[in-house]
Amino acid sequence: MSLTLTPNTKSVNGKAEGFAGVVPKIIPLPEEYKTIRQYGPFSAILEATDKTWQLMKLTVSMLGKLITGDVKLNNLSGPISIAQGAGMSAEFGVIYYLMFLALISVNLGIINLFPLPVLDGGHLLFLAIEKLKGGPVSERVQDFSYRIGSILLVLLMGLALFNDFSRL
């Protein structure tokens, strides 16, 4: 069997990208492929720590690729995509839903450590500067930093929402 597929183009951020209108159908695993793992309390903590560490590394890696341009900014998702992902994961059961929630939690925790003054990472940055400098950062510098940080954060959220709406 031979199939020829010619995608249509759609303008995304001023660039023409090919779209075929083909979406993979996600089929749950048959029961014979599912396994159950049981851990004792100590082993469970170690396993959970390892899984969390793997999620953190993946998140940091993807954020780095977004910054360097190795991953396009249109891959950035916002609350609409998060809600859709939560719904899809819930269809597969409570375990998948909880894993999705863990992924979101780890992502938000890492993003919160960005050195933007309106985030916790920005507060840590100011504390480090104060420690190195031996005194507080001037209110003028802090005020300016908070304004710039707020603008950057709003732009990032706006881009994520724009991407969400463009996928609908």
PDB file of C-alpha atoms in Angstrom, residues 77-149:
ATOM      1  CA  SER A  77       2.025  25.523  26.781  1.00  0.00           C
ATOM      2  CA  GLY A  78      -0.271  27.349  29.142  1.00  0.00           C
ATOM      3  CA  PRO A  79      -3.296  26.612  31.301  1.00  0.00           C
ATOM      4  CA  ILE A  80      -5.500  25.393  28.444  1.00  0.00           C
ATOM      5  CA  SER A  81      -2.974  22.754  27.381  1.00  0.00           C
ATOM      6  CA  ILE A  82      -2.420  21.816  31.017  1.00  0.00           C
ATOM      7  CA  ALA A  83      -6.167  21.293  31.474  1.00  0.00           C
ATOM      8  CA  GLN A  84      -6.309  19.206  28.286  1.00  0.00           C
ATOM      9  CA  GLY A  85      -3.347  17.130  29.465  1.00  0.00           C
ATOM     10  CA  ALA A  86      -4.982  16.624  32.845  1.00  0.00           C
ATOM     11  CA  GLY A  87      -8.151  15.431  31.155  1.00  0.00           C
ATOM     12  CA  MET A  88      -6.302  13.017  28.875  1.00  0.00           C
ATOM     13  CA  SER A  89      -4.246  11.613  31.738  1.00  0.00           C
ATOM     14  CA  ALA A  90      -7.370  11.181  33.883  1.00  0.00           C
ATOM     15  CA  GLU A  91      -8.923   9.063  31.118  1.00  0.00           C
ATOM     16  CA  PHE A  92      -6.167   6.505  31.688  1.00  0.00           C
ATOM     17  CA  GLY A  93      -6.777   6.328  35.425  1.00  0.00           C
ATOM     18  CA  VAL A  94      -5.898   7.909  38.716  1.00  0.00           C
ATOM     19  CA  ILE A  95      -2.225   6.832  38.651  1.00  0.00           C
ATOM     20  CA  TYR A  96      -1.605   8.575  35.318  1.00  0.00           C
ATOM     21  CA  TYR A  97      -3.459  11.640  36.566  1.00  0.00           C
ATOM     22  CA  LEU A  98      -1.324  11.764  39.717  1.00  0.00           C
ATOM     23  CA  MET A  99       1.824  11.366  37.604  1.00  0.00           C
ATOM     24  CA  PHE A 100       0.681  14.284  35.440  1.00  0.00           C
ATOM     25  CA  LEU A 101       0.074  16.397  38.551  1.00  0.00           C
ATOM     26  CA  ALA A 102       3.571  15.517  39.771  1.00  0.00           C
ATOM     27  CA  LEU A 103       5.013  16.623  36.419  1.00  0.00           C
ATOM     28  CA  ILE A 104       3.190  19.964  36.620  1.00  0.00           C
ATOM     29  CA  SER A 105       4.273  20.441  40.232  1.00  0.00           C
ATOM     30  CA  VAL A 106       7.940  19.804  39.419  1.00  0.00           C
ATOM     31  CA  ASN A 107       7.752  22.132  36.403  1.00  0.00           C
ATOM     32  CA  LEU A 108       6.208  24.947  38.425  1.00  0.00           C
ATOM     33  CA  GLY A 109       8.749  24.448  41.204  1.00  0.00           C
ATOM     34  CA  ILE A 110      11.662  24.778  38.795  1.00  0.00           C
ATOM     35  CA  ILE A 111      10.150  27.767  36.987  1.00  0.00           C
ATOM     36  CA  ASN A 112       9.626  29.415  40.380  1.00  0.00           C
ATOM     37  CA  LEU A 113      13.407  29.243  40.879  1.00  0.00           C
ATOM     38  CA  PHE A 114      14.080  31.416  37.809  1.00  0.00           C
ATOM     39  CA  PRO A 115      16.062  34.502  38.869  1.00  0.00           C
ATOM     40  CA  LEU A 116      13.167  36.873  38.141  1.00  0.00           C
ATOM     41  CA  PRO A 117      12.545  39.213  41.095  1.00  0.00           C
ATOM     42  CA  VAL A 118       8.815  38.424  41.247  1.00  0.00           C
ATOM     43  CA  LEU A 119       9.594  34.719  41.705  1.00  0.00           C
ATOM     44  CA  ASP A 120      11.308  32.944  44.592  1.00  0.00           C
ATOM     45  CA  GLY A 121      14.468  32.609  42.489  1.00  0.00           C
ATOM     46  CA  GLY A 122      14.622  36.395  42.267  1.00  0.00           C
ATOM     47  CA  HIS A 123      14.354  36.712  46.040  1.00  0.00           C
ATOM     48  CA  LEU A 124      17.183  34.195  46.399  1.00  0.00           C
ATOM     49  CA  LEU A 125      19.225  36.221  43.904  1.00  0.00           C
ATOM     50  CA  PHE A 126      18.711  39.411  45.924  1.00  0.00           C
ATOM     51  CA  LEU A 127      19.686  37.566  49.115  1.00  0.00           C
ATOM     52  CA  ALA A 128      22.877  36.315  47.438  1.00  0.00           C
ATOM     53  CA  ILE A 129      23.701  39.830  46.201  1.00  0.00           C
ATOM     54  CA  GLU A 130      23.103  41.235  49.684  1.00  0.00           C
ATOM     55  CA  LYS A 131      25.410  38.586  51.162  1.00  0.00           C
ATOM     56  CA  LEU A 132      28.171  39.320  48.637  1.00  0.00           C
ATOM     57  CA  LYS A 133      27.714  43.076  48.836  1.00  0.00           C
ATOM     58  CA  GLY A 134      27.406  43.171  52.609  1.00  0.00           C
ATOM     59  CA  GLY A 135      24.275  45.300  52.494  1.00  0.00           C
ATOM     60  CA  PRO A 136      20.808  45.480  51.005  1.00  0.00           C
ATOM     61  CA  VAL A 137      20.113  46.091  47.340  1.00  0.00           C
ATOM     62  CA  SER A 138      18.768  49.618  46.876  1.00  0.00           C
ATOM     63  CA  GLU A 139      15.004  50.011  46.708  1.00  0.00           C
ATOM     64  CA  ARG A 140      15.350  51.716  43.335  1.00  0.00           C
ATOM     65  CA  VAL A 141      17.163  48.703  41.845  1.00  0.00           C
ATOM     66  CA  GLN A 142      14.663  46.311  43.437  1.00  0.00           C
ATOM     67  CA  ASP A 143      11.698  48.315  42.138  1.00  0.00           C
ATOM     68  CA  PHE A 144      13.131  48.430  38.612  1.00  0.00           C
ATOM     69  CA  SER A 145      13.920  44.699  38.753  1.00  0.00           C
ATOM     70  CA  TYR A 146      10.408  43.839  39.915  1.00  0.00           C
ATOM     71  CA  ARG A 147       8.912  45.842  37.065  1.00  0.00           C
ATOM     72  CA  ILE A 148      11.114  44.185  34.430  1.00  0.00           C
ATOM     73  CA  GLY A 149      10.537  40.748  35.975  1.00  0.00           C
TER      74      GLY A 149
END
